[in-house]
Short mmCIF file of C-alpha atoms and ligand atoms in Angstrom, two decimals:
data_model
loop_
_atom_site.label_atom_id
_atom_site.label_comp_id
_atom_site.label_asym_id
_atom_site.label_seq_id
_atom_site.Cartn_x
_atom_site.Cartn_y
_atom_site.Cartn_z
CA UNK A 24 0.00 0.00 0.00
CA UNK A 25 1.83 3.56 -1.45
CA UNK A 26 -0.11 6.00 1.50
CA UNK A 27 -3.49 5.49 3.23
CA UNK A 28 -6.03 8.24 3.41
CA UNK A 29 -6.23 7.99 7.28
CA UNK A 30 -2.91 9.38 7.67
CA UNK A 31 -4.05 12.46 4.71
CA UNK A 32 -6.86 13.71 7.26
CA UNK A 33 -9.57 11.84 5.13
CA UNK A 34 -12.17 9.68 6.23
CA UNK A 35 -13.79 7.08 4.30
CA UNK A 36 -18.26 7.06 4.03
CA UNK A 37 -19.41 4.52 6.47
CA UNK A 38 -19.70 6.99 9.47
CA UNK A 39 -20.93 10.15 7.17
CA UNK A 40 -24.23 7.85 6.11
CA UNK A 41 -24.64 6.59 9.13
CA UNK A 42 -25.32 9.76 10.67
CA UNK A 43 -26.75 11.08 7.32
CA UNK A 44 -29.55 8.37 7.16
CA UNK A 45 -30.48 8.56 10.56
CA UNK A 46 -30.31 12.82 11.00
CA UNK A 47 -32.50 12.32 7.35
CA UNK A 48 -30.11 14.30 5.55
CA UNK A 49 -28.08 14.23 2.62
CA UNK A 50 -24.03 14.37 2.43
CA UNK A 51 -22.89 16.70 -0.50
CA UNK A 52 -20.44 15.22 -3.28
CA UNK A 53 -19.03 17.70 -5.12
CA UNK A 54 -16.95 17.33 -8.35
CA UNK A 55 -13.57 19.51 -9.03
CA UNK A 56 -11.08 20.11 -11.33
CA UNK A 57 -9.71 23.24 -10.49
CA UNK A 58 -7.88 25.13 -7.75
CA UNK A 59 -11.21 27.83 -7.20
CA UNK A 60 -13.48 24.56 -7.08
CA UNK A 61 -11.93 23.06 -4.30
CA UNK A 62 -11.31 25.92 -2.36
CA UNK A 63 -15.07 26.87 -2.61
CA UNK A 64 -15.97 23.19 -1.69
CA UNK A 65 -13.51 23.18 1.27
CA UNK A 66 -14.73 27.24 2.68
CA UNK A 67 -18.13 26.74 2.15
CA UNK A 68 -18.56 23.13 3.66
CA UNK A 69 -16.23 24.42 6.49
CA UNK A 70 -18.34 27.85 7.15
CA UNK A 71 -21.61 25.71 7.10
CA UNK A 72 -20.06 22.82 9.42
CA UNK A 73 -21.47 20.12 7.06
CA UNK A 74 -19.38 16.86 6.06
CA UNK A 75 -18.37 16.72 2.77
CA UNK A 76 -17.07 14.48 -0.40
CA UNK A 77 -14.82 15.61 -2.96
CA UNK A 78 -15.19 13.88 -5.82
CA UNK A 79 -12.97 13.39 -8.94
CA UNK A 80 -13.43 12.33 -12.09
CA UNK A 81 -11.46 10.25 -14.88
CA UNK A 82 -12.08 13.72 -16.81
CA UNK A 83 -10.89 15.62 -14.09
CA UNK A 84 -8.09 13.44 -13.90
CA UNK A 85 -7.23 13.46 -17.43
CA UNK A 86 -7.80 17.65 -17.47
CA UNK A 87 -5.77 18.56 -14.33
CA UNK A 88 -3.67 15.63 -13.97
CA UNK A 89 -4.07 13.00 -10.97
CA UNK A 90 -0.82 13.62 -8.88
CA UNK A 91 -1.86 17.54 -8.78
CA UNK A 92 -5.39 16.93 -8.14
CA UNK A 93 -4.40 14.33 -5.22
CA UNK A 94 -2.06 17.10 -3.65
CA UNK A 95 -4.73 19.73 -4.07
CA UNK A 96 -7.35 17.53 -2.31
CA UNK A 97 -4.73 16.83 0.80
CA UNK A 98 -3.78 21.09 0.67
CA UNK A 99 -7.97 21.70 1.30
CA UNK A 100 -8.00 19.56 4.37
CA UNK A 101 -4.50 21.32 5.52
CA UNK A 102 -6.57 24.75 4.89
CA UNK A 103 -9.88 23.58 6.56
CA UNK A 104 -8.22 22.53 9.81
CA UNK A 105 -5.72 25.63 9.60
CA UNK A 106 -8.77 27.64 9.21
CA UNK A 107 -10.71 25.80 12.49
CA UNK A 108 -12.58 23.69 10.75
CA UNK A 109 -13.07 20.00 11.44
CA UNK A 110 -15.83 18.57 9.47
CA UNK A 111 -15.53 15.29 8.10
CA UNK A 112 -13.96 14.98 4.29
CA UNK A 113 -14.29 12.05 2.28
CA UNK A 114 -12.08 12.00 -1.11
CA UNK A 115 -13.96 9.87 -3.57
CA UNK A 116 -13.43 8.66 -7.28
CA UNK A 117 -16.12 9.35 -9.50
CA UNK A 118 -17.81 7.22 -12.03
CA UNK A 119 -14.65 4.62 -11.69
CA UNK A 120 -14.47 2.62 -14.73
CA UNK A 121 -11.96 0.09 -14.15
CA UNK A 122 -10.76 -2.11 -11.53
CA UNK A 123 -7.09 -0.75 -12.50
CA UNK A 124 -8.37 3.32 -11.92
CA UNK A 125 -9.85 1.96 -8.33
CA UNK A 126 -6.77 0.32 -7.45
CA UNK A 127 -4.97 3.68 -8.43
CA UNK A 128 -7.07 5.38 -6.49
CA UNK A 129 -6.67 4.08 -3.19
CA UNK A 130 -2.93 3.48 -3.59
CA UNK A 131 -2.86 6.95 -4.19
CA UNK A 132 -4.98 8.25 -0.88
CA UNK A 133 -8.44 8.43 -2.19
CA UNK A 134 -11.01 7.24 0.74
CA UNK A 135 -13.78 6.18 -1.24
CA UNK A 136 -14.48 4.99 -4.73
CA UNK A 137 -17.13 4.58 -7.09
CA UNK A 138 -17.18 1.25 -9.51
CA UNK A 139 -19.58 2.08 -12.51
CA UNK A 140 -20.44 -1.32 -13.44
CA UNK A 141 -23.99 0.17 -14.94
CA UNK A 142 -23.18 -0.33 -18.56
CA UNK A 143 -22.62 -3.79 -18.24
CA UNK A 144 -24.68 -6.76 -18.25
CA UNK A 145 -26.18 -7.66 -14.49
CA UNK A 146 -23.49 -10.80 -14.16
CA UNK A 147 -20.32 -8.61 -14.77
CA UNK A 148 -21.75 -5.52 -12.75
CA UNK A 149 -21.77 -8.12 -9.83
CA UNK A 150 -18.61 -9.35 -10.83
CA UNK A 151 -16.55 -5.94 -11.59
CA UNK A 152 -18.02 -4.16 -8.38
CA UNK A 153 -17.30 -6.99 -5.81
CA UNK A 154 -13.93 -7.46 -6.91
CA UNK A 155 -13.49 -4.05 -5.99
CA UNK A 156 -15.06 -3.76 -2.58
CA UNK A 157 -12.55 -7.07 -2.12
CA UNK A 158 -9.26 -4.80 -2.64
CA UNK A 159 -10.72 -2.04 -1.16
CA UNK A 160 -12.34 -3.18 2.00
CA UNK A 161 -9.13 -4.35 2.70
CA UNK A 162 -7.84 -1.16 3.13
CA UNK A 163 -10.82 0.40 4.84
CA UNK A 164 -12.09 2.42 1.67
CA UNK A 165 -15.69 2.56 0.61
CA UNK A 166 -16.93 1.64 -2.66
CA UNK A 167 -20.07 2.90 -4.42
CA UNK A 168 -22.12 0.53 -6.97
CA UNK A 169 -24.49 1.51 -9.51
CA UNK A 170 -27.77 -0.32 -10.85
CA UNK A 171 -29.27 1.40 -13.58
CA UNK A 172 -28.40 3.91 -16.11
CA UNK A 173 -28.80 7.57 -16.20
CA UNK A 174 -29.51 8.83 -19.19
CA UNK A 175 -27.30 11.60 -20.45
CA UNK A 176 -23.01 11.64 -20.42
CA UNK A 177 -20.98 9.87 -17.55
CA UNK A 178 -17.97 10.92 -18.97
CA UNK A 179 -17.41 9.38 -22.27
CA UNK A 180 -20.44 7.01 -21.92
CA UNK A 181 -23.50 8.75 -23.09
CA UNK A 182 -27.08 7.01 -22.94
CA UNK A 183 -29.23 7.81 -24.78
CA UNK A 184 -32.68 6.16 -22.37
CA UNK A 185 -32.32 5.77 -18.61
CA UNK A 186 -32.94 2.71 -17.31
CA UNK A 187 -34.85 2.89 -14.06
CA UNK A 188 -32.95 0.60 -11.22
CA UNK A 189 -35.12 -2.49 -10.47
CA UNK A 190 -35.70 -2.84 -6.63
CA UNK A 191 -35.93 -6.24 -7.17
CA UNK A 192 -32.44 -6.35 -8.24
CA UNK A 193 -31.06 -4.12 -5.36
CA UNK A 194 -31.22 -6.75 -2.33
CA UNK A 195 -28.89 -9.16 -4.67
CA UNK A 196 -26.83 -6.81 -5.89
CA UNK A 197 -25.91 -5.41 -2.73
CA UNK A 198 -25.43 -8.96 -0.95
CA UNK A 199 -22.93 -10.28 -3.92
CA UNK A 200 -20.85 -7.45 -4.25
CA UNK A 201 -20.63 -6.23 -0.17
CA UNK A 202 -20.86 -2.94 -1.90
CA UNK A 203 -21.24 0.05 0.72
CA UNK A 204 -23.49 2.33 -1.15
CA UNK A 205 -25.56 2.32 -4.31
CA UNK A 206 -26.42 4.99 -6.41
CA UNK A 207 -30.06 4.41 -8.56
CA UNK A 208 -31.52 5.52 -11.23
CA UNK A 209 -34.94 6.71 -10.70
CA UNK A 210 -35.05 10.19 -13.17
CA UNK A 211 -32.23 12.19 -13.13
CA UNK A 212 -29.87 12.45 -15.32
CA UNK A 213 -26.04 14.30 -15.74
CA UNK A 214 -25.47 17.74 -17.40
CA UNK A 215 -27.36 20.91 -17.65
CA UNK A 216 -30.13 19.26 -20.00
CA UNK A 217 -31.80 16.92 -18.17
CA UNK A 218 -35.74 17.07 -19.60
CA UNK A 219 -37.11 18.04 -22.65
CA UNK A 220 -39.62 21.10 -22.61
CA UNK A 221 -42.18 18.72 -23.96
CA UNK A 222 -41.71 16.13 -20.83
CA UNK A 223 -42.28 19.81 -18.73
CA UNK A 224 -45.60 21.00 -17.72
CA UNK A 225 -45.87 24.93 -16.96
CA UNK A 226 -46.88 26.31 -13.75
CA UNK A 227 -48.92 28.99 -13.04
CA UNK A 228 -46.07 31.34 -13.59
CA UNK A 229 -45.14 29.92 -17.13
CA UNK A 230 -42.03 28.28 -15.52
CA UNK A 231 -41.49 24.53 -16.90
CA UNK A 232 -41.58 21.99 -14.34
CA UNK A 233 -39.68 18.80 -15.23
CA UNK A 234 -41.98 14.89 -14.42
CA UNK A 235 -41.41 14.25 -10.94
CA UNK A 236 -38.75 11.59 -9.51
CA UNK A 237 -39.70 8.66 -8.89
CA UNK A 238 -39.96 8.28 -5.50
CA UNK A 239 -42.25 5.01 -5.70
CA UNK A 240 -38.87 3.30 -7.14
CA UNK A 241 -36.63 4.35 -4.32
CA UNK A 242 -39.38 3.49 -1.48
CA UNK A 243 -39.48 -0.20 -3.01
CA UNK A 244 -35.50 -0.02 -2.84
CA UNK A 245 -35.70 0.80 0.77
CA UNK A 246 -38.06 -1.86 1.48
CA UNK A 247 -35.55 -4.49 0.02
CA UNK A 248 -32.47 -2.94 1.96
CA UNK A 249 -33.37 -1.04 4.79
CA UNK A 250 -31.19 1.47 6.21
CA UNK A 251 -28.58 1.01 3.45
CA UNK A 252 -27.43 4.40 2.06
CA UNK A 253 -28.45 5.18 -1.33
CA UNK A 254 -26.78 8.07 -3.78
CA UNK A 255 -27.94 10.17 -6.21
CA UNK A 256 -26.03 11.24 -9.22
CA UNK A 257 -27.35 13.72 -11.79
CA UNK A 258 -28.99 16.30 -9.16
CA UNK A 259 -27.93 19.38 -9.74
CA UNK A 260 -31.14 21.66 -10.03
CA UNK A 261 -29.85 23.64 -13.16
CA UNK A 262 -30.17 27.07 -10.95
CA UNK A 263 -32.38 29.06 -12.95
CA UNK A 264 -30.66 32.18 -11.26
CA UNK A 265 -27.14 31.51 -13.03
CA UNK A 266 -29.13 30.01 -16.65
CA UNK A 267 -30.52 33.67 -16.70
CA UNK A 268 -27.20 35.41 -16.10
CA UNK A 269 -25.49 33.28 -18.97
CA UNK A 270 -27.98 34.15 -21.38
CA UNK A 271 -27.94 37.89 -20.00
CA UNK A 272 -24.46 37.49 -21.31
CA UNK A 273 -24.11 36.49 -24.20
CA UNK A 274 -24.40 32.52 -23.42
CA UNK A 275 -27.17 30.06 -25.02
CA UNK A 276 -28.76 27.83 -22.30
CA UNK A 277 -31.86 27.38 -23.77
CA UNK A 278 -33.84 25.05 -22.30
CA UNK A 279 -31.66 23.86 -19.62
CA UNK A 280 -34.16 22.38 -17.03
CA UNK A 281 -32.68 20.53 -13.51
CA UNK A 282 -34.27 19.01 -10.45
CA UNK A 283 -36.36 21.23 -8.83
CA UNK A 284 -34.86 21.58 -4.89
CA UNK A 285 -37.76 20.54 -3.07
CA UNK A 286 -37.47 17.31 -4.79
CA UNK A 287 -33.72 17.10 -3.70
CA UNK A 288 -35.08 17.81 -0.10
CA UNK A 289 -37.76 15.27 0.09
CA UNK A 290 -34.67 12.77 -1.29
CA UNK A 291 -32.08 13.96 1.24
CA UNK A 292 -34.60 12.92 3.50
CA UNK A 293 -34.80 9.20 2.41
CA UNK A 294 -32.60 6.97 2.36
CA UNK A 295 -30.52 9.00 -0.09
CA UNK A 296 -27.21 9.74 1.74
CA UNK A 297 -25.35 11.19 -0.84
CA UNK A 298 -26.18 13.54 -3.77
CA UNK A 299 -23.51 14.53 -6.23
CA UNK A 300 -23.75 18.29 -7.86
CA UNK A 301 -21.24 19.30 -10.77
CA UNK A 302 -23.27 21.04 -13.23
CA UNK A 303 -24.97 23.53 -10.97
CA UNK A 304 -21.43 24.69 -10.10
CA UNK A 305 -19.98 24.53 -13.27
CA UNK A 306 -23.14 27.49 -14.20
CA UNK A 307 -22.24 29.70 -11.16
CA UNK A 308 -19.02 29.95 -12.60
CA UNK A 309 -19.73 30.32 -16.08
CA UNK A 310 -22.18 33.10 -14.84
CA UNK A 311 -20.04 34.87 -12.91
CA UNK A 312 -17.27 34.87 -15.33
CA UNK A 313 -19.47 36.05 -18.21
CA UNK A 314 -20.81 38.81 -16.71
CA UNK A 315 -17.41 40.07 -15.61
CA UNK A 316 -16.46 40.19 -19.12
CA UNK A 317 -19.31 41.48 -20.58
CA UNK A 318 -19.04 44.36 -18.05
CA UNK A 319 -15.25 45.10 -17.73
CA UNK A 320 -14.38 43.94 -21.38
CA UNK A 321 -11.07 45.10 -20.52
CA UNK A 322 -10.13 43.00 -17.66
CA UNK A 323 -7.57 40.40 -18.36
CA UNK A 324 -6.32 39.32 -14.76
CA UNK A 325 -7.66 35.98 -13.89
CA UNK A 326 -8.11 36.45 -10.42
CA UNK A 327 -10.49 39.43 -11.57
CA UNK A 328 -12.74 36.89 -13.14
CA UNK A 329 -11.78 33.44 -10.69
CA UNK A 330 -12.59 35.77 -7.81
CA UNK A 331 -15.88 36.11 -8.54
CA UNK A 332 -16.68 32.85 -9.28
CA UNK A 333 -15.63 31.54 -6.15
CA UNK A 334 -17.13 33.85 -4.24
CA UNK A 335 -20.32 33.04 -5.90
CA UNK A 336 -19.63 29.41 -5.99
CA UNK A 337 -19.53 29.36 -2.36
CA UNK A 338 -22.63 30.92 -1.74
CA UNK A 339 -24.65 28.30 -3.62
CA UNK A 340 -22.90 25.55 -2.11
CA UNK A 341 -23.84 27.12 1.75
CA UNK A 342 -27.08 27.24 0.20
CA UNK A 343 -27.64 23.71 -0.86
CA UNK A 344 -25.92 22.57 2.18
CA UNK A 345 -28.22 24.48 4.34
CA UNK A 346 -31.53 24.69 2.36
CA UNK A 347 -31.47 21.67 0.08
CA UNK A 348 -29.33 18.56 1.83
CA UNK A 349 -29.57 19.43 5.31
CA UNK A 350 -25.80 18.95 6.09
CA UNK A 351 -25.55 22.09 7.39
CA UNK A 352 -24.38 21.76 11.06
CA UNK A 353 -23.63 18.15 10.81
CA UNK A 354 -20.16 17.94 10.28
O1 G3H B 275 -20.83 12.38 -13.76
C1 G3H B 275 -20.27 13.27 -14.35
C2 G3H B 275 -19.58 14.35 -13.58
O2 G3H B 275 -20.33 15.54 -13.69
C3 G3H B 275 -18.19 14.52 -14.04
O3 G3H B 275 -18.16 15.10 -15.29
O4 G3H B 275 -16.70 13.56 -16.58
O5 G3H B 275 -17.11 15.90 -17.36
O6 G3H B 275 -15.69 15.46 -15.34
P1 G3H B 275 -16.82 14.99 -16.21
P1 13P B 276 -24.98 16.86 -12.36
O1 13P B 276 -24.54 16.88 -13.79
O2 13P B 276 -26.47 16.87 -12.27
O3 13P B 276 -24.36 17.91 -11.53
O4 13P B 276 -24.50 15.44 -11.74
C1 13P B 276 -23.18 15.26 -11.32
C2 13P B 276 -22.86 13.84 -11.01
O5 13P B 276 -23.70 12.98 -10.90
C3 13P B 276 -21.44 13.51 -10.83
O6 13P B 276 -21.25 12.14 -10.67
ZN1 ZN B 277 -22.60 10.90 -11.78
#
């Protein structure tokens, strides 16, 4: 074993869902690539006390390069406690591919990972995923499943349909592999497009509002594993906020439509432990950074633009930790 998490100031999931199913909250996962994404991540989880999971990519990893990402993600912690902050941090792989990139993974310090086994046929989903909960467990490091597909891009997968998870699937899935958590399929999807207008109905202020989840899915799930901490990917709610600032500056959004938050809520308090946001932040920033250069076209210091950005990127995340998952307070 290269280095073990426990001695990098991470902790692996177990304890964070424990607490998170039984407060009836949700943990935040939140993807970066970048130096002003983790540093948002890292104040505003620390200023709103909630526990929190960093989560990284293969695209990340490819964009940013692993052995800089790995040091960033050990420099956050260093700044959290320097800063009086002690809430729990989990480093986790995203959308893991491979039982190589796990293996990686925890060699390199990572406290969690996630084996995306969704793709494949049922057998070799088993199969892939418990062979990693087998190297990993050893080594005390968590390890998220998946049943079901999302539709829309998991890095260079794209799907075209989701595939709801069947619950009847779940309680045999979970037993085989030993897997810790499991994240479902039951409506969302990833990116900024995750409904059609036409699947939309309008309210009665004209604003689209996307088919509900589908909460009758996840209660049979719960029924066939009770108290065993479920994730959900693809749940950013496509802040409508941020959409309008992008096209107020020169962006095209149209018809970007997310989950709306009070669906989030009524998941974070299920058995959903953990919900994973990217795209929401990826618009603050994109926001932010448009409308400093539509207003000061002559600005060419990045920290002029960055700034911003991560000022604004930590606002949303105190919000969702506070208003949306409930984490607030928790860590
Ligand atoms: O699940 C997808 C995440 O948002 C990561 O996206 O593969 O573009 O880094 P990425
Ligand atoms: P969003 O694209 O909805 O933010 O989902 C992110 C995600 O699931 C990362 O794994
Ligand atoms: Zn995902």
């Amino acid at each position: 074993m290269a280095v073990s998490y426990k001695d990098l100031g991470f902790v692996n999931t177990k304890e964070m869902f424990k607490k998170a199913f039984e407060g009836g909250y949700a943990v935040p996962a939140y993807n970066f690539n970048n130096m002003e994404q983790i540093q948002s991540i890292i104040t505003a989880c620390g200023k709103s006390n909630s526990p929190v999971i960093m989560q990284v990519s293969s695209g990340a990893r490819k964009y940013a390069n692993e052995t800089l990402l790995q040091y960033m993600a050990q420099g956050a912690v260093k700044m959290a406690r320097q800063q009086g902050h002690n809430m729990p941090v989990a480093l986790h792989l995203d959308h893991g591919d491979t039982f190589e990139l796990c293996v990686q993974c925890i060699e390199s310090g990572f406290s969690s990972v996630m084996i995306d086994g969704s793709h494949h046929p049922y057998e070799k989903n088993v199969e892939l995923t418990a062979k990693v909960v087998e190297y990993a467990h050893k080594y005390d490091v968590t390890v998220e499943g998946e049943l079901g597909v999302l539709a829309g891009i998991e890095d260079d997968v794209v799907a075209a349909e989701s595939v709801y998870t069947q619950p009847d699937q779940v309680e045999d899935f979970v037993k085989k592999t030993g897997v810790d958590s499991l994240a479902i399929s039951i409506g969302t999807s990833h990116g900024a497009f995750k409904f059609k207008p036409e699947q939309c109905t309008k309210n009665e202020k004209g604003v689209l509002v996307p088919p509900p989840l589908r909460f009758d899915i996840l209660e049979e799930i719960e029924k066939r594993v009770p108290g065993f901490p479920i994730v959900l990917h693809g749940a950013s709610s496509v802040l409508p906020e941020y959409v309008k600032i992008i096209e107020e500056n020169g962006g095209a959004l149209k018809a970007a439509i997310g989950i709306p938050s009070e669906q989030l809520r009524k998941a974070a308090k299920s058995a959903v432990c953990k919900i994973n946001i990217d795209s929401d932040g990826r618009l603050v920033m994109t926001a932010m950074i448009r409308k400093v250069f539509k207003d000061s076209p002559a600005e060419f210091d990045p920290r002029k633009y960055l700034g911003p950005a991560r000022e604004e990127l930590i606002k949303m995340m105190i919000d969702k930790n506070e208003n949306v998952l409930g984490s607030a307070g928790k860590g």
